[in-house]
CSV table of C-alpha atoms and ligand atoms in Angstrom, one decimal:
chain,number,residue,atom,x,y,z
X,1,UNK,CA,44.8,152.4,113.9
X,2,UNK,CA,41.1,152.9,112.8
X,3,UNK,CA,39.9,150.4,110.6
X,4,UNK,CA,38.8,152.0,106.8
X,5,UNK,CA,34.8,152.7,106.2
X,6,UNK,CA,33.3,152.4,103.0
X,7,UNK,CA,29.7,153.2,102.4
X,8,UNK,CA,28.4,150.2,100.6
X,9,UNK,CA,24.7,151.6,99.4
X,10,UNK,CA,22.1,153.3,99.1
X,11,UNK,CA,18.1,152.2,99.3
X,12,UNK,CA,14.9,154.4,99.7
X,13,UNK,CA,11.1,154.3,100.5
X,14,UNK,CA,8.4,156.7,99.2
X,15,UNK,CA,4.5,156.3,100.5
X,16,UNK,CA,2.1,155.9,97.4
X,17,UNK,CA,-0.1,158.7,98.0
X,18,UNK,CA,0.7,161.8,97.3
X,19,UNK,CA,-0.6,165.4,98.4
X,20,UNK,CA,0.2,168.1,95.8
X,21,UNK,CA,-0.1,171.6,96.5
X,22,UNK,CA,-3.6,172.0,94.9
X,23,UNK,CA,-4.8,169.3,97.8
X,24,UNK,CA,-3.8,171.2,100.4
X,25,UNK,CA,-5.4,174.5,99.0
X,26,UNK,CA,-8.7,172.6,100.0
X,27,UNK,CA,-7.7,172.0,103.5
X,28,UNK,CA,-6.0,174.9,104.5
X,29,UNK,CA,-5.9,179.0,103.2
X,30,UNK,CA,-3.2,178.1,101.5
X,31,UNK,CA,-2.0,178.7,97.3
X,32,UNK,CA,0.4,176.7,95.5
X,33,UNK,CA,1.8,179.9,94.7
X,34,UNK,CA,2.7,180.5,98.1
X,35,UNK,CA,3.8,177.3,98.8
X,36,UNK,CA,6.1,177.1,95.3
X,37,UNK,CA,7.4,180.5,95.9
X,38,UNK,CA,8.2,180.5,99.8
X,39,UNK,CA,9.6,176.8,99.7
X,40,UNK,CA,10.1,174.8,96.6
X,41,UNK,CA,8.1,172.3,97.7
X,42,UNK,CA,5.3,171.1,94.9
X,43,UNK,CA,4.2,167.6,96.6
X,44,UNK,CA,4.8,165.3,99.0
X,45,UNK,CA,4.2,161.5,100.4
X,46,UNK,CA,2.1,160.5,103.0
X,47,UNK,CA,2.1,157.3,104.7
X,48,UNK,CA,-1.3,155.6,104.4
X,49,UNK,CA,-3.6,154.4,107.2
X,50,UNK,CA,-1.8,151.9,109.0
X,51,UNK,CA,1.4,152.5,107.7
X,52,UNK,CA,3.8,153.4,110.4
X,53,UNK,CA,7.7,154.6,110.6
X,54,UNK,CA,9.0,150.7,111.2
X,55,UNK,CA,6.8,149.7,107.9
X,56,UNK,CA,8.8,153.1,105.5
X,57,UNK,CA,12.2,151.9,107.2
X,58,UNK,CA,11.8,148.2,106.4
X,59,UNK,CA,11.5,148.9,102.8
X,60,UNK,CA,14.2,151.1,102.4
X,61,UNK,CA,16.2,148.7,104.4
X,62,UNK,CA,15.1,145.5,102.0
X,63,UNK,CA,16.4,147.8,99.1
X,64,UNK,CA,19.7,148.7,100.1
X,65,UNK,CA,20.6,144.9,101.2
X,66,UNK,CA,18.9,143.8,98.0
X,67,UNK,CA,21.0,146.2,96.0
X,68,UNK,CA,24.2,145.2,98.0
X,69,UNK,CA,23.7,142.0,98.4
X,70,UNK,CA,23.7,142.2,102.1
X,71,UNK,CA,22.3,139.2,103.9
X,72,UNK,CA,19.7,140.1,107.1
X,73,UNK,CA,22.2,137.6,109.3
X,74,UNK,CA,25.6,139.7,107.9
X,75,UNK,CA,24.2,142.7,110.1
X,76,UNK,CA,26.0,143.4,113.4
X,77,UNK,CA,24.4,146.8,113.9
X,78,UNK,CA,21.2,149.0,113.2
X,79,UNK,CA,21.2,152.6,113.5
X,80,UNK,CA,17.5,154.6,113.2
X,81,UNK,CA,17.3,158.1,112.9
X,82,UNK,CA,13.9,159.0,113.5
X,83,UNK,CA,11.5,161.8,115.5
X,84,UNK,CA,8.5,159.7,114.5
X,85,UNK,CA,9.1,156.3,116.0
X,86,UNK,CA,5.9,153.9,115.9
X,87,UNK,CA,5.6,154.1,119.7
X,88,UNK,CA,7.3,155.8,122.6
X,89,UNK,CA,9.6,152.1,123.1
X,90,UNK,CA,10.7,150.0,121.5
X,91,UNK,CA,12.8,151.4,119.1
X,92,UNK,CA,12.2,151.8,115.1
X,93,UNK,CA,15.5,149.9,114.7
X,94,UNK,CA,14.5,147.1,117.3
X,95,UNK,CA,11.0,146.2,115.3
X,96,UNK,CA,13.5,146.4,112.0
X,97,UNK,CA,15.8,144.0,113.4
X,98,UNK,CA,12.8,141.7,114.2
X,99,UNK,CA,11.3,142.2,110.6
X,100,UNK,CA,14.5,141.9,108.8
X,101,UNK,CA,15.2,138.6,111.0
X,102,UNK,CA,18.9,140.1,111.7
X,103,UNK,CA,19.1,138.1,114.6
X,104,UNK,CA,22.7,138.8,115.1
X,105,UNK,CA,22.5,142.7,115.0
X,106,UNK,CA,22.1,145.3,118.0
X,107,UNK,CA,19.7,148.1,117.5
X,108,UNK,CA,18.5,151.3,118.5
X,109,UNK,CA,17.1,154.7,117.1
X,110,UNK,CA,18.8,158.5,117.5
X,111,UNK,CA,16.7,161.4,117.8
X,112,UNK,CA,18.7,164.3,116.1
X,113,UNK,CA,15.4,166.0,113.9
X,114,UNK,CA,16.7,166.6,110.8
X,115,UNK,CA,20.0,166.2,111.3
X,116,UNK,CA,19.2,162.1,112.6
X,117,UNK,CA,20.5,160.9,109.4
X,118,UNK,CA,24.1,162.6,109.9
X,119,UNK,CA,24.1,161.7,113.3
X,120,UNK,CA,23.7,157.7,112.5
X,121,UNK,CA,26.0,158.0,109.8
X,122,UNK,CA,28.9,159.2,112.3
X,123,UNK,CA,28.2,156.5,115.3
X,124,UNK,CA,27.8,154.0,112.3
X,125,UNK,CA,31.6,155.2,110.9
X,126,UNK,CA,32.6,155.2,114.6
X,127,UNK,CA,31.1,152.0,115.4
X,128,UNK,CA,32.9,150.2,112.3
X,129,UNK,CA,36.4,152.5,112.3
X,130,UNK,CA,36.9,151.2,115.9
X,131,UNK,CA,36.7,147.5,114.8
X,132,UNK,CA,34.0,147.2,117.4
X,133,UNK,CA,31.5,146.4,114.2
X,134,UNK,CA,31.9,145.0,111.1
X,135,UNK,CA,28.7,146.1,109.0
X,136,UNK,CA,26.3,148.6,110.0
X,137,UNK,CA,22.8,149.3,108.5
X,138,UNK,CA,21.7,152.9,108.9
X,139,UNK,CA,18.1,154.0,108.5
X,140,UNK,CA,16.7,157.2,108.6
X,141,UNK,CA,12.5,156.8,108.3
X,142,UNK,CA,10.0,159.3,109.2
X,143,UNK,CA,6.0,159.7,109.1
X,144,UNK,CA,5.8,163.2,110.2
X,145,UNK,CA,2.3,163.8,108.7
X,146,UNK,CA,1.3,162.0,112.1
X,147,UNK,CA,2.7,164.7,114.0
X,148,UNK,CA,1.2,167.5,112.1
X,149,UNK,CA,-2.1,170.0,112.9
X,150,UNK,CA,-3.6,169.6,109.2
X,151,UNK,CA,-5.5,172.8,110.0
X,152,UNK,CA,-2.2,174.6,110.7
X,153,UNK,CA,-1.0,176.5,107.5
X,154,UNK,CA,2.2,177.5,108.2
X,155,UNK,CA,3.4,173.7,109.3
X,156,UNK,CA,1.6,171.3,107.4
X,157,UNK,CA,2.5,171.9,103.9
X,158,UNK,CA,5.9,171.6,104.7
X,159,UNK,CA,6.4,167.9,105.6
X,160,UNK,CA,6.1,164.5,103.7
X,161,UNK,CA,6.8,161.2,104.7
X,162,UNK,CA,9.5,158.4,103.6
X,163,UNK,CA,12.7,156.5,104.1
X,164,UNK,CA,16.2,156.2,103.2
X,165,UNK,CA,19.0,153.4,103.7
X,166,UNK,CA,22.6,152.9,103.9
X,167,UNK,CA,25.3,150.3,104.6
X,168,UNK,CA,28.8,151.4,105.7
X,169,UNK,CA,30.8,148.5,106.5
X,170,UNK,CA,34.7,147.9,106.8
X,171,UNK,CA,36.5,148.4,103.2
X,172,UNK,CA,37.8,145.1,102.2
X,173,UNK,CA,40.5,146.3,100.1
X,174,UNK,CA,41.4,149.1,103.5
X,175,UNK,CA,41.1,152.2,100.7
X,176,UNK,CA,39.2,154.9,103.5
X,177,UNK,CA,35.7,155.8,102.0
X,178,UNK,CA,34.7,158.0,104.5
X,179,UNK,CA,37.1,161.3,104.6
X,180,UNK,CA,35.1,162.9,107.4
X,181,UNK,CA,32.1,163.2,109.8
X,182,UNK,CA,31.5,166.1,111.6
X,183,UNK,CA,28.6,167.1,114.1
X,184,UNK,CA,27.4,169.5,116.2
X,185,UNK,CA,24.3,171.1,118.4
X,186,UNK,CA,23.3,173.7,120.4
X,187,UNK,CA,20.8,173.2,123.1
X,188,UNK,CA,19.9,176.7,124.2
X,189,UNK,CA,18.0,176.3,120.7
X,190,UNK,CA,15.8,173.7,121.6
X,191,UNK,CA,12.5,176.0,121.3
X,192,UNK,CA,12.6,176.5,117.7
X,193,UNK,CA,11.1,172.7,116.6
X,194,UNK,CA,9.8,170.2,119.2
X,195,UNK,CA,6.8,168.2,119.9
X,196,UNK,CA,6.1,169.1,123.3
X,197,UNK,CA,3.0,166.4,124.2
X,198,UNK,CA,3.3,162.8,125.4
X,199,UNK,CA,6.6,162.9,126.8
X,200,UNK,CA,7.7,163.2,130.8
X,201,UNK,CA,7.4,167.0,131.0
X,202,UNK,CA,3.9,166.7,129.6
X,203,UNK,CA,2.2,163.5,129.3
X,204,UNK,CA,-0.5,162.6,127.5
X,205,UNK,CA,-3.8,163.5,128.9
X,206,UNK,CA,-7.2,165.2,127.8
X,207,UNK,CA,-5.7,168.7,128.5
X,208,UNK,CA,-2.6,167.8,126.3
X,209,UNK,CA,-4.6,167.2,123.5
X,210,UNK,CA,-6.7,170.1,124.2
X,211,UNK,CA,-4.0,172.5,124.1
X,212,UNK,CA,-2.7,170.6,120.9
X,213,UNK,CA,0.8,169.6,122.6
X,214,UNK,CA,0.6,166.6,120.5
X,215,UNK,CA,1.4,168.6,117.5
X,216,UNK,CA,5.5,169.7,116.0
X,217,UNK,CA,5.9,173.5,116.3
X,218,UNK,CA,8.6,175.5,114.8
X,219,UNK,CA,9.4,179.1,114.8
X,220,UNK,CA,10.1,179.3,111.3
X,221,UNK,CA,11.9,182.8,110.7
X,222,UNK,CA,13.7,182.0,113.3
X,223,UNK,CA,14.8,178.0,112.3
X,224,UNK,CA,15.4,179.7,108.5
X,225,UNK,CA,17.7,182.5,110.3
X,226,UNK,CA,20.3,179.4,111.9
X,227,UNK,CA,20.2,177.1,109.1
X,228,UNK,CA,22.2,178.4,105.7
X,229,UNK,CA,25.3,179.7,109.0
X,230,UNK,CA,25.3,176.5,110.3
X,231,UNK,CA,25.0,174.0,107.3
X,232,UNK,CA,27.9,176.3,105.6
X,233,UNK,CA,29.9,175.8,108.5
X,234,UNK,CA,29.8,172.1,109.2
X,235,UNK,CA,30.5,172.3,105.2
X,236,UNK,CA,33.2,173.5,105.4
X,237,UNK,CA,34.9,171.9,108.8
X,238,UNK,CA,33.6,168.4,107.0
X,239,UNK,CA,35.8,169.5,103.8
X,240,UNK,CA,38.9,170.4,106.3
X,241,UNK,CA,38.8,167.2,107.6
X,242,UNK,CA,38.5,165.1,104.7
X,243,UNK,CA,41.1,167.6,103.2
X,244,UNK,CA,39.8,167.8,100.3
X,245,UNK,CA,38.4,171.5,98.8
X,246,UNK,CA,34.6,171.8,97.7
X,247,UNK,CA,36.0,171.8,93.7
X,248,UNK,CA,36.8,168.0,94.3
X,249,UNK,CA,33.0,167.3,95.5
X,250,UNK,CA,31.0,165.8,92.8
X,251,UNK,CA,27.7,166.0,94.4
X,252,UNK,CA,26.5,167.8,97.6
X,253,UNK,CA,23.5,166.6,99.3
X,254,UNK,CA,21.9,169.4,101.7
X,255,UNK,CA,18.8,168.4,104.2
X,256,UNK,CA,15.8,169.5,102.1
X,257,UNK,CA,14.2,171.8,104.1
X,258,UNK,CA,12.8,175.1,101.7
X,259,UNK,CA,14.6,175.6,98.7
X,260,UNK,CA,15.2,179.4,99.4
X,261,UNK,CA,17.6,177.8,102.2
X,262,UNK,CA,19.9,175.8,99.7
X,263,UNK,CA,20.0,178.5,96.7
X,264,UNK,CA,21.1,180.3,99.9
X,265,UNK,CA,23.3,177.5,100.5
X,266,UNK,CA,24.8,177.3,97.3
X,267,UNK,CA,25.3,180.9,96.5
X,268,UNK,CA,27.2,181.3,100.3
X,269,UNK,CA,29.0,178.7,99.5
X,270,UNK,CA,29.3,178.8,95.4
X,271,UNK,CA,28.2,175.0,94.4
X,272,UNK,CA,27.2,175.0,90.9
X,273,UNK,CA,23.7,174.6,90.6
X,274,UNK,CA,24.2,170.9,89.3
X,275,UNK,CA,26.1,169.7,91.8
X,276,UNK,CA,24.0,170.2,94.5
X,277,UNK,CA,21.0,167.8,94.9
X,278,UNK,CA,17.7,169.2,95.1
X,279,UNK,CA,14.5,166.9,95.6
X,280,UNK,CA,12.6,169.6,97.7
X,281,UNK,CA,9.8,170.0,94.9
X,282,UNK,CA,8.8,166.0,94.8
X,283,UNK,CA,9.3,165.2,98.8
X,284,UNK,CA,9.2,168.2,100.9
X,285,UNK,CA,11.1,168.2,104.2
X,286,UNK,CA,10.7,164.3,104.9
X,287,UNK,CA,13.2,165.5,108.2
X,288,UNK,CA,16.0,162.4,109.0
X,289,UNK,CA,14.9,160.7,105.8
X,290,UNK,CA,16.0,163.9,103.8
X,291,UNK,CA,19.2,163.2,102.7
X,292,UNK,CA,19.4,159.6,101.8
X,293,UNK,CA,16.3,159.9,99.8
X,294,UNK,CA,17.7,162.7,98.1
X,295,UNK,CA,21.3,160.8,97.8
X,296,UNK,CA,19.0,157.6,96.6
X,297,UNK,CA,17.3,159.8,94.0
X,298,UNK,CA,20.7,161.2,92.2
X,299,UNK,CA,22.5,157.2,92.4
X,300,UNK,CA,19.1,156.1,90.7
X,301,UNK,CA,19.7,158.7,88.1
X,302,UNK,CA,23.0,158.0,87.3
X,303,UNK,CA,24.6,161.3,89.2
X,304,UNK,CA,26.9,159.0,90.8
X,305,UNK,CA,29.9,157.0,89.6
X,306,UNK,CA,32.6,155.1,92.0
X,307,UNK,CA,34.9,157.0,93.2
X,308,UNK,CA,32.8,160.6,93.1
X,309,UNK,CA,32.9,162.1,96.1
X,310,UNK,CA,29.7,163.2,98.0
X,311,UNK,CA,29.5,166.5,100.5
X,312,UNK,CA,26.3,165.2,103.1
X,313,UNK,CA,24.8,168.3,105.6
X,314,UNK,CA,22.4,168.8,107.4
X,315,UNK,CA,20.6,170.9,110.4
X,316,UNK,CA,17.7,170.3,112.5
X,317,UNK,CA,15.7,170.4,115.8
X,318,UNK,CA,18.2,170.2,119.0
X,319,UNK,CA,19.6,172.7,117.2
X,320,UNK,CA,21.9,169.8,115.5
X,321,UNK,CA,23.7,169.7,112.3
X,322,UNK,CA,26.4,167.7,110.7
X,323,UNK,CA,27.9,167.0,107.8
X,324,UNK,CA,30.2,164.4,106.5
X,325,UNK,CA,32.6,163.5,103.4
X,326,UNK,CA,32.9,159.7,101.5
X,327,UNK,CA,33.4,158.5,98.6
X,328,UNK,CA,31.0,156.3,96.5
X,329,UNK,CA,32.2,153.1,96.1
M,1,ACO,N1,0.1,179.7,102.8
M,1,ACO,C1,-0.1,181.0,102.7
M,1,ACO,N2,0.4,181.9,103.6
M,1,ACO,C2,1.1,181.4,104.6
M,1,ACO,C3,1.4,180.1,104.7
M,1,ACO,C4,0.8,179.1,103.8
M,1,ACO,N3,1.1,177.8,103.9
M,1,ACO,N4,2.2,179.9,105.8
M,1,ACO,C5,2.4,181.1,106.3
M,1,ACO,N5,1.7,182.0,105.6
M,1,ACO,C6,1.7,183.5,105.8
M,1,ACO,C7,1.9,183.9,107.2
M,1,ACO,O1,0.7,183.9,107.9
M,1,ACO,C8,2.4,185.3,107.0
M,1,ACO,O2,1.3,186.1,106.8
M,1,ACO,P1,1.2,187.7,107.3
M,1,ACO,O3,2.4,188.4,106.7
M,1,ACO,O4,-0.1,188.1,106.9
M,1,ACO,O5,1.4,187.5,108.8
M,1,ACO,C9,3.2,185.3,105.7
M,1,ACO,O6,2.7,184.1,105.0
M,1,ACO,C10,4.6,185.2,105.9
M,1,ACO,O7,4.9,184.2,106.8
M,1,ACO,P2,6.4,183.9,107.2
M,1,ACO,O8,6.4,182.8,108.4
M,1,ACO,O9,7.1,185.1,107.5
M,1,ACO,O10,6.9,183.2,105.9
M,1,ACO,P3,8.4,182.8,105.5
M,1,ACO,O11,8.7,183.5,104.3
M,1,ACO,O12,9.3,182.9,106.7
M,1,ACO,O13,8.3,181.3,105.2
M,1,ACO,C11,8.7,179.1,106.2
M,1,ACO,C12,7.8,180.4,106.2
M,1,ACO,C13,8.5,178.5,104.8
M,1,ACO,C14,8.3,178.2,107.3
M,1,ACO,C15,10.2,179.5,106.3
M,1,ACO,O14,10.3,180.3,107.4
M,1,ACO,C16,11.1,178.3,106.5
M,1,ACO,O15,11.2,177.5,105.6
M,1,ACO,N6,11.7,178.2,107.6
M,1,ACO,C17,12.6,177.1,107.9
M,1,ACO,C18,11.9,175.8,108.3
M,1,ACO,C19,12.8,174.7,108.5
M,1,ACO,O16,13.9,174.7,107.9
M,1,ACO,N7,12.5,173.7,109.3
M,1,ACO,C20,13.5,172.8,109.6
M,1,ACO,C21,13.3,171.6,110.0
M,1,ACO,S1,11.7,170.8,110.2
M,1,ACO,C22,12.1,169.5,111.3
M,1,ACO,O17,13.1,169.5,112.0
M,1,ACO,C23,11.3,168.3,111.2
């Protein structure tokens, strides 16, 4: 018998600075026109010197236990979902641990691109639904304006930085919270996002950095093509599972990746415009961190009430994408 999940909370991190659309037209041959009109997006957040993926993840993380009232020593596990870990190893989640002094908890990060969020989410539900773990903390943090060629128009204004946090632990009162987590990936797509520098196939060196391996490329017709097919169809085998119908969601909370995607989205699919979040204009595609900074967004504006059920999906390098049904508790 699996043990009931609830998810417990939500917490978030944003980097001070901002770059609007207007800073960018000075660095690139770029218009806030364009960017407005091909992707939503009017600003974003960028981590400021010094600041690194571990330093967005702990504050998200101190919000979400300060908010739940989650001790550091009542944490058994720590998921990260990241792309942009402070170093190739240790993990994110294992300099979290440290910081957060959760001395009791195991840790380690997931790489899923922008789908890393969903993919912590299910081994957190897993982890706690098998009894194996009591209390999970799931972090998705990323500082991709590290990984970007500022000179390269048709990457850079895409991305922003930042953090989301959750808790799922097991539901005291044995009432299921989580109806379904569903995910998914195709390999053969690996070519349209990746970061091709510094790993084993080609590690660092003068030539790496000459041929500018050490910066994320995405082919992004072809990335736009993939995403509103497969984001409606983990949609709708997340809502088959929970057994619920998309009329009973009270808030879906797409990966923010263009705006043009999730009107897509939302027409394909027919989610009234106000129950679908849309953050996209104030973040850009923050990758993992997406979704739970989204989800953060609507709980701090009162979009959510206990017991409102939330539709989360997302897609991402790999190709990966997932998608899961709980209730808000
Ligand atoms: N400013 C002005 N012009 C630009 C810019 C820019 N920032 N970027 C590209 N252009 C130009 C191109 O050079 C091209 O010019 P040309 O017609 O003279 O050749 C023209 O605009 C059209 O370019 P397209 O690439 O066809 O533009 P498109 O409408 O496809 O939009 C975009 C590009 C926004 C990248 C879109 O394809 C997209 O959003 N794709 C999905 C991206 C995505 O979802 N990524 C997912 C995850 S990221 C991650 O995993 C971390």
């Amino acid at each position: 018998m699996a043990v009931p999940v609830r998810v417990l909370g939500i917490g978030a991190y944003v980097p001070e600075r901002t770059l609007t659309n207007h800073d960018l037209e000075k660095m690139v041959d770029t218009t806030d026109e364009w960017i407005v009109s091909r992707t939503g997006i009017k600003e974003r957040h960028v981590a400021a010197d010094g600041e690194a993926t571990s330093d967005l993840a702990y504050r998200a993380a101190c919000q979400v236990m300060e908010r739940t009232g989650v001790s550091a020593d009542q944490i058994d596990f720590i998921v990260v979902a990241t792309v942009t870990a402070d170093m190739q190893f240790p993990s994110v989640a294992c300099l979290l641990q440290d910081r957060l002094g959760a001395h009791r908890a195991g840790a380690v990060d997931v790489a899923a691109g922008c789908t890393g969020f969903l993919y912590a989410f299910h081994l957190a539900r897993s982890l706690v639904a098998s009894g194996v773990q009591k209390r999970v903390l799931v972090v998705a943090a990323e500082c991709l304006s590290r990984m970007l060629d500022w000179t390269d128009r048709s990457t850079c204004v895409l991305l922003g930085d930042g953090a989301g946090a959750m808790i799922l632990e097991a539901a005291p009162d044995g009432v299921e919270g989580v109806l379904s987590s569903h995910l998914g990936s195709d390999g053969g797509l690996w070519d349209l996002l990746y970061f091709p520098g510094g790993g084993s196939r080609n590690p660092t060196s003068h030539q790496t950095v000459d041929q500018g391996l050490h910066f994320f490329k995405m082919n992004g017709q072809a990335t736009f093509k993939q995403a509103c097919g497969v984001m409606e169809r983990a949609c709708q085998q997340a809502l088959e599972e929970a057994g619920v119908s998309l009329d009973q969601i009270d808030l879906v909370v797409p990966h923010q990746a263009n705006l043009r995607i999730l009107n897509q989205l939302s027409e394909r699919m027919g989610i009234p415009a106000g129950k679908m979040a849309v953050t996209i204009d104030r973040y850009g595609n923050t990758s993992a961190a997406s979704v739970p900074m989204a989800l953060n967004d609507y709980y701090q504006e009162g979009h959510l009430k206990p017991g409102d059920l939330v539709l989360i999906v997302s897609f991402g390098a790999g190709l990966t994408w997932g998608a899961a049904v709980f209730r808000w508790s």
